[in-house]
Amino acid sequence: MEQPDLAKADTEAAIDRQTDPQPAREVLFELRDVGVTLPAGPGGREILTDVQVEVGTGEIVAIVGPSGTGKTTLLRVLSGLLRPTCGTVTLAGRPVTGPSASAVTVFQDYATALLPWRTVAHNVALPLEGKTGKAERRRRVREALEVVGLAERAEEYPWRLSGGMQQRVQIARALVVQPQVLLMDEPFGALDAITKASLHDQLMDVQAQTGQTVMFITHDVDEAVYLSDRVMVIHTPDGPGTPGTIVHTVTTGLPRPRDGIATRDLPGFHAARHELAEVLRDGRVGH
């Protein structure tokens, strides 16, 4: 009797799941008619214009686009570090008027973000100091380090850890405040390919455990597609030097959990990657 090809069946099932409708998500972040003009010269310099964004609870959303199109500016608006010149930004229905523990940013430069004279545990505890009791602080630090797989390194110093581990310490420091949203500015851009692939899966595990919304900037199209539910493209449709805006969004439709090899073999992965590459090349859809 012929045995079924289990590997083939698993792949076909994964492909079938890509066509399933995505479950409805509660809107968490909402940007309406957002524009940003920074002081520069007599009239200022317009960085972003007419940005319309909705992000659901528990989504992973990548932001891609050429340099100078306003990606980091958008992340600063989302984090409350920068007030838009026009338009509205809301998080869980409340206006974003400044930095909040509900949305925490993880930066690319992990080496300077961590304090070398403090242990891993004390680096992670930093946002809680003066805000929680010692026992509560220790519990939350331990839990955050367990999520990123560094509980056994709590008493180490950052300079004794690899780059990938240091970035995981940064993620733990963000998780310890129990935010609704993780905002990440090219979090893996400075890492080698092998470490980056490992941290991709670590991020997916963290999101699965916490259910948090994740938004991150990247210049890596493969990274954007592999990690995300949706990829937003910022571009300057009127040419270089003009304000950026969201010109296109790709829904990846890839099933979870994801596998670094099997997921990249799926037709849906290649289709999303091709669509993104075309938009990034032309600057807008149908160019």
PDB file of N, CA and C in Angstrom, residues 89-190:
ATOM      1  N   VAL A  89      -3.471  60.942  15.409  1.00  0.00           N
ATOM      2  CA  VAL A  89      -2.877  59.653  15.719  1.00  0.00           C
ATOM      3  C   VAL A  89      -3.531  59.151  16.991  1.00  0.00           C
ATOM      4  N   THR A  90      -4.100  57.948  16.958  1.00  0.00           N
ATOM      5  CA  THR A  90      -4.720  57.385  18.150  1.00  0.00           C
ATOM      6  C   THR A  90      -4.181  55.987  18.410  1.00  0.00           C
ATOM      7  N   LEU A  91      -4.075  55.639  19.681  1.00  0.00           N
ATOM      8  CA  LEU A  91      -3.677  54.311  20.127  1.00  0.00           C
ATOM      9  C   LEU A  91      -4.752  53.810  21.069  1.00  0.00           C
ATOM     10  N   ALA A  92      -5.398  52.709  20.685  1.00  0.00           N
ATOM     11  CA  ALA A  92      -6.520  52.154  21.456  1.00  0.00           C
ATOM     12  C   ALA A  92      -7.595  53.212  21.684  1.00  0.00           C
ATOM     13  N   GLY A  93      -7.819  54.033  20.662  1.00  0.00           N
ATOM     14  CA  GLY A  93      -8.881  55.034  20.717  1.00  0.00           C
ATOM     15  C   GLY A  93      -8.515  56.324  21.407  1.00  0.00           C
ATOM     16  N   ARG A  94      -7.304  56.406  21.968  1.00  0.00           N
ATOM     17  CA  ARG A  94      -6.879  57.611  22.685  1.00  0.00           C
ATOM     18  C   ARG A  94      -5.828  58.369  21.871  1.00  0.00           C
ATOM     19  N   PRO A  95      -5.915  59.693  21.837  1.00  0.00           N
ATOM     20  CA  PRO A  95      -4.927  60.467  21.073  1.00  0.00           C
ATOM     21  C   PRO A  95      -3.515  60.236  21.602  1.00  0.00           C
ATOM     22  N   VAL A  96      -2.559  60.110  20.685  1.00  0.00           N
ATOM     23  CA  VAL A  96      -1.152  60.009  21.053  1.00  0.00           C
ATOM     24  C   VAL A  96      -0.593  61.425  21.117  1.00  0.00           C
ATOM     25  N   THR A  97      -0.272  61.877  22.329  1.00  0.00           N
ATOM     26  CA  THR A  97       0.206  63.241  22.515  1.00  0.00           C
ATOM     27  C   THR A  97       1.643  63.293  23.019  1.00  0.00           C
ATOM     28  N   GLY A  98       2.235  62.132  23.285  1.00  0.00           N
ATOM     29  CA  GLY A  98       3.607  62.073  23.777  1.00  0.00           C
ATOM     30  C   GLY A  98       4.002  60.633  24.014  1.00  0.00           C
ATOM     31  N   PRO A  99       5.249  60.397  24.437  1.00  0.00           N
ATOM     32  CA  PRO A  99       5.703  59.034  24.702  1.00  0.00           C
ATOM     33  C   PRO A  99       4.843  58.358  25.768  1.00  0.00           C
ATOM     34  N   SER A 100       4.659  57.060  25.612  1.00  0.00           N
ATOM     35  CA  SER A 100       3.802  56.300  26.516  1.00  0.00           C
ATOM     36  C   SER A 100       4.364  54.899  26.686  1.00  0.00           C
ATOM     37  N   ALA A 101       4.131  54.310  27.853  1.00  0.00           N
ATOM     38  CA  ALA A 101       4.547  52.928  28.094  1.00  0.00           C
ATOM     39  C   ALA A 101       3.743  51.948  27.248  1.00  0.00           C
ATOM     40  N   SER A 102       2.690  52.417  26.598  1.00  0.00           N
ATOM     41  CA  SER A 102       1.879  51.530  25.748  1.00  0.00           C
ATOM     42  C   SER A 102       2.569  51.194  24.433  1.00  0.00           C
ATOM     43  N   ALA A 103       3.509  52.044  24.004  1.00  0.00           N
ATOM     44  CA  ALA A 103       4.228  51.821  22.751  1.00  0.00           C
ATOM     45  C   ALA A 103       5.701  52.092  22.996  1.00  0.00           C
ATOM     46  N   VAL A 104       6.517  51.032  22.964  1.00  0.00           N
ATOM     47  CA  VAL A 104       7.931  51.132  23.313  1.00  0.00           C
ATOM     48  C   VAL A 104       8.776  50.862  22.075  1.00  0.00           C
ATOM     49  N   THR A 105       9.850  51.655  21.914  1.00  0.00           N
ATOM     50  CA  THR A 105      10.708  51.542  20.733  1.00  0.00           C
ATOM     51  C   THR A 105      11.980  50.766  21.048  1.00  0.00           C
ATOM     52  N   VAL A 106      12.332  49.840  20.157  1.00  0.00           N
ATOM     53  CA  VAL A 106      13.596  49.109  20.205  1.00  0.00           C
ATOM     54  C   VAL A 106      14.441  49.614  19.039  1.00  0.00           C
ATOM     55  N   PHE A 107      15.645  50.104  19.354  1.00  0.00           N
ATOM     56  CA  PHE A 107      16.485  50.721  18.331  1.00  0.00           C
ATOM     57  C   PHE A 107      17.496  49.722  17.767  1.00  0.00           C
ATOM     58  N   GLN A 108      18.056  50.073  16.629  1.00  0.00           N
ATOM     59  CA  GLN A 108      19.035  49.213  15.962  1.00  0.00           C
ATOM     60  C   GLN A 108      20.353  49.163  16.731  1.00  0.00           C
ATOM     61  N   ASP A 109      20.766  50.277  17.307  1.00  0.00           N
ATOM     62  CA  ASP A 109      22.090  50.386  17.906  1.00  0.00           C
ATOM     63  C   ASP A 109      22.078  49.838  19.337  1.00  0.00           C
ATOM     64  N   TYR A 110      22.043  48.525  19.447  1.00  0.00           N
ATOM     65  CA  TYR A 110      21.978  47.888  20.762  1.00  0.00           C
ATOM     66  C   TYR A 110      23.220  48.165  21.596  1.00  0.00           C
ATOM     67  N   ALA A 111      24.381  48.355  20.964  1.00  0.00           N
ATOM     68  CA  ALA A 111      25.642  48.517  21.697  1.00  0.00           C
ATOM     69  C   ALA A 111      25.631  49.770  22.568  1.00  0.00           C
ATOM     70  N   THR A 112      25.046  50.857  22.075  1.00  0.00           N
ATOM     71  CA  THR A 112      25.002  52.094  22.859  1.00  0.00           C
ATOM     72  C   THR A 112      23.704  52.233  23.643  1.00  0.00           C
ATOM     73  N   ALA A 113      22.701  51.416  23.341  1.00  0.00           N
ATOM     74  CA  ALA A 113      21.426  51.498  24.055  1.00  0.00           C
ATOM     75  C   ALA A 113      21.498  50.864  25.438  1.00  0.00           C
ATOM     76  N   LEU A 114      22.441  49.924  25.624  1.00  0.00           N
ATOM     77  CA  LEU A 114      22.580  49.232  26.907  1.00  0.00           C
ATOM     78  C   LEU A 114      23.705  49.877  27.721  1.00  0.00           C
ATOM     79  N   LEU A 115      23.533  49.899  29.040  1.00  0.00           N
ATOM     80  CA  LEU A 115      24.530  50.485  29.933  1.00  0.00           C
ATOM     81  C   LEU A 115      25.535  49.411  30.322  1.00  0.00           C
ATOM     82  N   PRO A 116      26.805  49.552  29.908  1.00  0.00           N
ATOM     83  CA  PRO A 116      27.774  48.474  30.092  1.00  0.00           C
ATOM     84  C   PRO A 116      28.118  48.187  31.551  1.00  0.00           C
ATOM     85  N   TRP A 117      27.921  49.145  32.447  1.00  0.00           N
ATOM     86  CA  TRP A 117      28.267  48.942  33.855  1.00  0.00           C
ATOM     87  C   TRP A 117      27.129  48.296  34.660  1.00  0.00           C
ATOM     88  N   ARG A 118      25.989  48.076  33.988  1.00  0.00           N
ATOM     89  CA  ARG A 118      24.859  47.424  34.662  1.00  0.00           C
ATOM     90  C   ARG A 118      24.702  46.008  34.117  1.00  0.00           C
ATOM     91  N   THR A 119      24.309  45.084  34.987  1.00  0.00           N
ATOM     92  CA  THR A 119      24.086  43.718  34.535  1.00  0.00           C
ATOM     93  C   THR A 119      22.897  43.679  33.584  1.00  0.00           C
ATOM     94  N   VAL A 120      22.729  42.542  32.916  1.00  0.00           N
ATOM     95  CA  VAL A 120      21.571  42.343  32.037  1.00  0.00           C
ATOM     96  C   VAL A 120      20.279  42.609  32.800  1.00  0.00           C
ATOM     97  N   ALA A 121      20.151  42.027  33.983  1.00  0.00           N
ATOM     98  CA  ALA A 121      18.924  42.203  34.766  1.00  0.00           C
ATOM     99  C   ALA A 121      18.689  43.668  35.110  1.00  0.00           C
ATOM    100  N   HIS A 122      19.749  44.385  35.477  1.00  0.00           N
ATOM    101  CA  HIS A 122      19.584  45.795  35.839  1.00  0.00           C
ATOM    102  C   HIS A 122      19.326  46.672  34.623  1.00  0.00           C
ATOM    103  N   ASN A 123      19.841  46.294  33.453  1.00  0.00           N
ATOM    104  CA  ASN A 123      19.474  47.005  32.223  1.00  0.00           C
ATOM    105  C   ASN A 123      17.990  46.832  31.921  1.00  0.00           C
ATOM    106  N   VAL A 124      17.503  45.603  32.058  1.00  0.00           N
ATOM    107  CA  VAL A 124      16.093  45.331  31.762  1.00  0.00           C
ATOM    108  C   VAL A 124      15.183  46.035  32.769  1.00  0.00           C
ATOM    109  N   ALA A 125      15.640  46.144  34.017  1.00  0.00           N
ATOM    110  CA  ALA A 125      14.823  46.745  35.075  1.00  0.00           C
ATOM    111  C   ALA A 125      14.722  48.261  34.973  1.00  0.00           C
ATOM    112  N   LEU A 126      15.595  48.876  34.171  1.00  0.00           N
ATOM    113  CA  LEU A 126      15.705  50.339  34.143  1.00  0.00           C
ATOM    114  C   LEU A 126      14.358  51.067  33.988  1.00  0.00           C
ATOM    115  N   PRO A 127      13.472  50.672  33.064  1.00  0.00           N
ATOM    116  CA  PRO A 127      12.216  51.420  32.911  1.00  0.00           C
ATOM    117  C   PRO A 127      11.276  51.321  34.113  1.00  0.00           C
ATOM    118  N   LEU A 128      11.516  50.351  35.003  1.00  0.00           N
ATOM    119  CA  LEU A 128      10.623  50.144  36.144  1.00  0.00           C
ATOM    120  C   LEU A 128      11.114  50.814  37.419  1.00  0.00           C
ATOM    121  N   GLU A 129      12.344  51.287  37.413  1.00  0.00           N
ATOM    122  CA  GLU A 129      12.910  51.847  38.637  1.00  0.00           C
ATOM    123  C   GLU A 129      12.154  53.103  39.060  1.00  0.00           C
ATOM    124  N   GLY A 130      11.797  53.117  40.329  1.00  0.00           N
ATOM    125  CA  GLY A 130      11.019  54.225  40.857  1.00  0.00           C
ATOM    126  C   GLY A 130       9.536  54.123  40.572  1.00  0.00           C
ATOM    127  N   LYS A 131       9.129  53.057  39.863  1.00  0.00           N
ATOM    128  CA  LYS A 131       7.715  52.911  39.492  1.00  0.00           C
ATOM    129  C   LYS A 131       7.076  51.661  40.080  1.00  0.00           C
ATOM    130  N   THR A 132       7.871  50.673  40.447  1.00  0.00           N
ATOM    131  CA  THR A 132       7.339  49.438  41.016  1.00  0.00           C
ATOM    132  C   THR A 132       8.173  49.037  42.230  1.00  0.00           C
ATOM    133  N   GLY A 133       7.604  48.178  43.077  1.00  0.00           N
ATOM    134  CA  GLY A 133       8.341  47.654  44.205  1.00  0.00           C
ATOM    135  C   GLY A 133       9.413  46.678  43.760  1.00  0.00           C
ATOM    136  N   LYS A 134      10.361  46.386  44.659  1.00  0.00           N
ATOM    137  CA  LYS A 134      11.494  45.532  44.309  1.00  0.00           C
ATOM    138  C   LYS A 134      11.048  44.136  43.884  1.00  0.00           C
ATOM    139  N   ALA A 135      10.100  43.538  44.624  1.00  0.00           N
ATOM    140  CA  ALA A 135       9.649  42.183  44.311  1.00  0.00           C
ATOM    141  C   ALA A 135       8.955  42.135  42.954  1.00  0.00           C
ATOM    142  N   GLU A 136       8.098  43.119  42.683  1.00  0.00           N
ATOM    143  CA  GLU A 136       7.406  43.189  41.396  1.00  0.00           C
ATOM    144  C   GLU A 136       8.403  43.398  40.264  1.00  0.00           C
ATOM    145  N   ARG A 137       9.378  44.255  40.505  1.00  0.00           N
ATOM    146  CA  ARG A 137      10.395  44.527  39.483  1.00  0.00           C
ATOM    147  C   ARG A 137      11.180  43.259  39.157  1.00  0.00           C
ATOM    148  N   ARG A 138      11.607  42.533  40.175  1.00  0.00           N
ATOM    149  CA  ARG A 138      12.352  41.304  39.946  1.00  0.00           C
ATOM    150  C   ARG A 138      11.522  40.274  39.184  1.00  0.00           C
ATOM    151  N   ARG A 139      10.265  40.164  39.542  1.00  0.00           N
ATOM    152  CA  ARG A 139       9.396  39.192  38.861  1.00  0.00           C
ATOM    153  C   ARG A 139       9.267  39.531  37.382  1.00  0.00           C
ATOM    154  N   ARG A 140       9.014  40.805  37.070  1.00  0.00           N
ATOM    155  CA  ARG A 140       8.812  41.194  35.678  1.00  0.00           C
ATOM    156  C   ARG A 140      10.101  41.100  34.862  1.00  0.00           C
ATOM    157  N   VAL A 141      11.219  41.398  35.474  1.00  0.00           N
ATOM    158  CA  VAL A 141      12.505  41.241  34.791  1.00  0.00           C
ATOM    159  C   VAL A 141      12.750  39.778  34.483  1.00  0.00           C
ATOM    160  N   ARG A 142      12.509  38.912  35.454  1.00  0.00           N
ATOM    161  CA  ARG A 142      12.707  37.472  35.237  1.00  0.00           C
ATOM    162  C   ARG A 142      11.811  36.966  34.118  1.00  0.00           C
ATOM    163  N   GLU A 143      10.554  37.377  34.116  1.00  0.00           N
ATOM    164  CA  GLU A 143       9.618  36.933  33.076  1.00  0.00           C
ATOM    165  C   GLU A 143      10.047  37.440  31.703  1.00  0.00           C
ATOM    166  N   ALA A 144      10.478  38.702  31.611  1.00  0.00           N
ATOM    167  CA  ALA A 144      10.894  39.261  30.321  1.00  0.00           C
ATOM    168  C   ALA A 144      12.127  38.537  29.789  1.00  0.00           C
ATOM    169  N   LEU A 145      13.068  38.231  30.663  1.00  0.00           N
ATOM    170  CA  LEU A 145      14.267  37.510  30.231  1.00  0.00           C
ATOM    171  C   LEU A 145      13.943  36.076  29.828  1.00  0.00           C
ATOM    172  N   GLU A 146      12.975  35.469  30.484  1.00  0.00           N
ATOM    173  CA  GLU A 146      12.563  34.124  30.090  1.00  0.00           C
ATOM    174  C   GLU A 146      11.949  34.122  28.698  1.00  0.00           C
ATOM    175  N   VAL A 147      11.176  35.153  28.375  1.00  0.00           N
ATOM    176  CA  VAL A 147      10.535  35.240  27.060  1.00  0.00           C
ATOM    177  C   VAL A 147      11.575  35.290  25.950  1.00  0.00           C
ATOM    178  N   VAL A 148      12.693  36.006  26.179  1.00  0.00           N
ATOM    179  CA  VAL A 148      13.711  36.133  25.137  1.00  0.00           C
ATOM    180  C   VAL A 148      14.833  35.108  25.297  1.00  0.00           C
ATOM    181  N   GLY A 149      14.668  34.184  26.238  1.00  0.00           N
ATOM    182  CA  GLY A 149      15.631  33.102  26.387  1.00  0.00           C
ATOM    183  C   GLY A 149      16.954  33.494  27.008  1.00  0.00           C
ATOM    184  N   LEU A 150      16.934  34.486  27.914  1.00  0.00           N
ATOM    185  CA  LEU A 150      18.176  34.952  28.525  1.00  0.00           C
ATOM    186  C   LEU A 150      18.137  34.921  30.053  1.00  0.00           C
ATOM    187  N   ALA A 151      17.246  34.137  30.624  1.00  0.00           N
ATOM    188  CA  ALA A 151      17.121  34.120  32.082  1.00  0.00           C
ATOM    189  C   ALA A 151      18.435  33.724  32.750  1.00  0.00           C
ATOM    190  N   GLU A 152      19.171  32.809  32.115  1.00  0.00           N
ATOM    191  CA  GLU A 152      20.417  32.328  32.718  1.00  0.00           C
ATOM    192  C   GLU A 152      21.556  33.346  32.587  1.00  0.00           C
ATOM    193  N   ARG A 153      21.336  34.425  31.832  1.00  0.00           N
ATOM    194  CA  ARG A 153      22.377  35.445  31.645  1.00  0.00           C
ATOM    195  C   ARG A 153      22.073  36.716  32.444  1.00  0.00           C
ATOM    196  N   ALA A 154      21.168  36.654  33.383  1.00  0.00           N
ATOM    197  CA  ALA A 154      20.709  37.844  34.107  1.00  0.00           C
ATOM    198  C   ALA A 154      21.828  38.603  34.788  1.00  0.00           C
ATOM    199  N   GLU A 155      22.841  37.904  35.303  1.00  0.00           N
ATOM    200  CA  GLU A 155      23.909  38.558  36.051  1.00  0.00           C
ATOM    201  C   GLU A 155      25.148  38.847  35.200  1.00  0.00           C
ATOM    202  N   GLU A 156      25.062  38.582  33.909  1.00  0.00           N
ATOM    203  CA  GLU A 156      26.154  38.925  32.993  1.00  0.00           C
ATOM    204  C   GLU A 156      26.127  40.429  32.706  1.00  0.00           C
ATOM    205  N   TYR A 157      27.199  40.922  32.090  1.00  0.00           N
ATOM    206  CA  TYR A 157      27.239  42.307  31.628  1.00  0.00           C
ATOM    207  C   TYR A 157      27.094  42.322  30.110  1.00  0.00           C
ATOM    208  N   PRO A 158      26.410  43.336  29.557  1.00  0.00           N
ATOM    209  CA  PRO A 158      26.140  43.348  28.114  1.00  0.00           C
ATOM    210  C   PRO A 158      27.385  43.185  27.249  1.00  0.00           C
ATOM    211  N   TRP A 159      28.495  43.782  27.657  1.00  0.00           N
ATOM    212  CA  TRP A 159      29.693  43.729  26.816  1.00  0.00           C
ATOM    213  C   TRP A 159      30.267  42.326  26.703  1.00  0.00           C
ATOM    214  N   ARG A 160      29.794  41.402  27.536  1.00  0.00           N
ATOM    215  CA  ARG A 160      30.252  40.021  27.459  1.00  0.00           C
ATOM    216  C   ARG A 160      29.333  39.154  26.588  1.00  0.00           C
ATOM    217  N   LEU A 161      28.288  39.760  26.024  1.00  0.00           N
ATOM    218  CA  LEU A 161      27.321  39.023  25.216  1.00  0.00           C
ATOM    219  C   LEU A 161      27.526  39.297  23.730  1.00  0.00           C
ATOM    220  N   SER A 162      27.047  38.390  22.903  1.00  0.00           N
ATOM    221  CA  SER A 162      27.078  38.592  21.451  1.00  0.00           C
ATOM    222  C   SER A 162      26.103  39.698  21.057  1.00  0.00           C
ATOM    223  N   GLY A 163      26.243  40.177  19.805  1.00  0.00           N
ATOM    224  CA  GLY A 163      25.331  41.208  19.323  1.00  0.00           C
ATOM    225  C   GLY A 163      23.881  40.763  19.359  1.00  0.00           C
ATOM    226  N   GLY A 164      23.635  39.513  18.961  1.00  0.00           N
ATOM    227  CA  GLY A 164      22.263  39.004  18.979  1.00  0.00           C
ATOM    228  C   GLY A 164      21.686  38.970  20.382  1.00  0.00           C
ATOM    229  N   MET A 165      22.505  38.573  21.348  1.00  0.00           N
ATOM    230  CA  MET A 165      22.039  38.539  22.741  1.00  0.00           C
ATOM    231  C   MET A 165      21.780  39.950  23.261  1.00  0.00           C
ATOM    232  N   GLN A 166      22.643  40.892  22.889  1.00  0.00           N
ATOM    233  CA  GLN A 166      22.425  42.276  23.324  1.00  0.00           C
ATOM    234  C   GLN A 166      21.108  42.819  22.777  1.00  0.00           C
ATOM    235  N   GLN A 167      20.790  42.468  21.539  1.00  0.00           N
ATOM    236  CA  GLN A 167      19.517  42.928  20.990  1.00  0.00           C
ATOM    237  C   GLN A 167      18.344  42.275  21.724  1.00  0.00           C
ATOM    238  N   ARG A 168      18.500  41.030  22.145  1.00  0.00           N
ATOM    239  CA  ARG A 168      17.460  40.380  22.920  1.00  0.00           C
ATOM    240  C   ARG A 168      17.279  41.038  24.291  1.00  0.00           C
ATOM    241  N   VAL A 169      18.381  41.539  24.864  1.00  0.00           N
ATOM    242  CA  VAL A 169      18.277  42.291  26.114  1.00  0.00           C
ATOM    243  C   VAL A 169      17.450  43.552  25.885  1.00  0.00           C
ATOM    244  N   GLN A 170      17.702  44.232  24.758  1.00  0.00           N
ATOM    245  CA  GLN A 170      16.900  45.421  24.427  1.00  0.00           C
ATOM    246  C   GLN A 170      15.416  45.075  24.311  1.00  0.00           C
ATOM    247  N   ILE A 171      15.115  43.956  23.659  1.00  0.00           N
ATOM    248  CA  ILE A 171      13.713  43.545  23.515  1.00  0.00           C
ATOM    249  C   ILE A 171      13.116  43.241  24.882  1.00  0.00           C
ATOM    250  N   ALA A 172      13.887  42.570  25.756  1.00  0.00           N
ATOM    251  CA  ALA A 172      13.401  42.277  27.105  1.00  0.00           C
ATOM    252  C   ALA A 172      13.121  43.570  27.870  1.00  0.00           C
ATOM    253  N   ARG A 173      13.978  44.561  27.709  1.00  0.00           N
ATOM    254  CA  ARG A 173      13.763  45.843  28.387  1.00  0.00           C
ATOM    255  C   ARG A 173      12.483  46.514  27.902  1.00  0.00           C
ATOM    256  N   ALA A 174      12.152  46.305  26.644  1.00  0.00           N
ATOM    257  CA  ALA A 174      10.881  46.828  26.135  1.00  0.00           C
ATOM    258  C   ALA A 174       9.703  46.027  26.690  1.00  0.00           C
ATOM    259  N   LEU A 175       9.856  44.717  26.751  1.00  0.00           N
ATOM    260  CA  LEU A 175       8.757  43.858  27.213  1.00  0.00           C
ATOM    261  C   LEU A 175       8.437  44.064  28.685  1.00  0.00           C
ATOM    262  N   VAL A 176       9.425  44.473  29.472  1.00  0.00           N
ATOM    263  CA  VAL A 176       9.228  44.531  30.917  1.00  0.00           C
ATOM    264  C   VAL A 176       8.164  45.551  31.317  1.00  0.00           C
ATOM    265  N   VAL A 177       7.920  46.547  30.466  1.00  0.00           N
ATOM    266  CA  VAL A 177       6.879  47.533  30.781  1.00  0.00           C
ATOM    267  C   VAL A 177       5.513  47.083  30.292  1.00  0.00           C
ATOM    268  N   GLN A 178       5.461  45.892  29.695  1.00  0.00           N
ATOM    269  CA  GLN A 178       4.208  45.275  29.220  1.00  0.00           C
ATOM    270  C   GLN A 178       3.441  46.201  28.266  1.00  0.00           C
ATOM    271  N   PRO A 179       4.106  46.624  27.180  1.00  0.00           N
ATOM    272  CA  PRO A 179       3.459  47.540  26.235  1.00  0.00           C
ATOM    273  C   PRO A 179       2.450  46.822  25.355  1.00  0.00           C
ATOM    274  N   GLN A 180       1.558  47.601  24.774  1.00  0.00           N
ATOM    275  CA  GLN A 180       0.654  47.060  23.762  1.00  0.00           C
ATOM    276  C   GLN A 180       1.356  46.898  22.421  1.00  0.00           C
ATOM    277  N   VAL A 181       2.365  47.754  22.179  1.00  0.00           N
ATOM    278  CA  VAL A 181       3.017  47.795  20.873  1.00  0.00           C
ATOM    279  C   VAL A 181       4.530  47.822  21.034  1.00  0.00           C
ATOM    280  N   LEU A 182       5.212  47.012  20.214  1.00  0.00           N
ATOM    281  CA  LEU A 182       6.665  47.112  20.063  1.00  0.00           C
ATOM    282  C   LEU A 182       6.943  47.819  18.743  1.00  0.00           C
ATOM    283  N   LEU A 183       7.653  48.928  18.803  1.00  0.00           N
ATOM    284  CA  LEU A 183       8.078  49.656  17.614  1.00  0.00           C
ATOM    285  C   LEU A 183       9.577  49.424  17.462  1.00  0.00           C
ATOM    286  N   MET A 184      10.009  48.998  16.270  1.00  0.00           N
ATOM    287  CA  MET A 184      11.398  48.583  16.085  1.00  0.00           C
ATOM    288  C   MET A 184      11.972  49.254  14.840  1.00  0.00           C
ATOM    289  N   ASP A 185      13.093  49.974  15.040  1.00  0.00           N
ATOM    290  CA  ASP A 185      13.726  50.695  13.939  1.00  0.00           C
ATOM    291  C   ASP A 185      14.919  49.886  13.440  1.00  0.00           C
ATOM    292  N   GLU A 186      14.735  49.168  12.341  1.00  0.00           N
ATOM    293  CA  GLU A 186      15.760  48.284  11.773  1.00  0.00           C
ATOM    294  C   GLU A 186      16.452  47.457  12.867  1.00  0.00           C
ATOM    295  N   PRO A 187      15.678  46.667  13.619  1.00  0.00           N
ATOM    296  CA  PRO A 187      16.233  46.007  14.803  1.00  0.00           C
ATOM    297  C   PRO A 187      17.306  44.975  14.495  1.00  0.00           C
ATOM    298  N   PHE A 188      17.336  44.451  13.261  1.00  0.00           N
ATOM    299  CA  PHE A 188      18.292  43.391  12.937  1.00  0.00           C
ATOM    300  C   PHE A 188      19.309  43.827  11.881  1.00  0.00           C
ATOM    301  N   GLY A 189      19.301  45.110  11.530  1.00  0.00           N
ATOM    302  CA  GLY A 189      20.105  45.589  10.418  1.00  0.00           C
ATOM    303  C   GLY A 189      21.605  45.463  10.634  1.00  0.00           C
ATOM    304  N   ALA A 190      22.061  45.496  11.903  1.00  0.00           N
ATOM    305  CA  ALA A 190      23.495  45.465  12.174  1.00  0.00           C
ATOM    306  C   ALA A 190      24.017  44.058  12.442  1.00  0.00           C
TER     307      ALA A 190
END
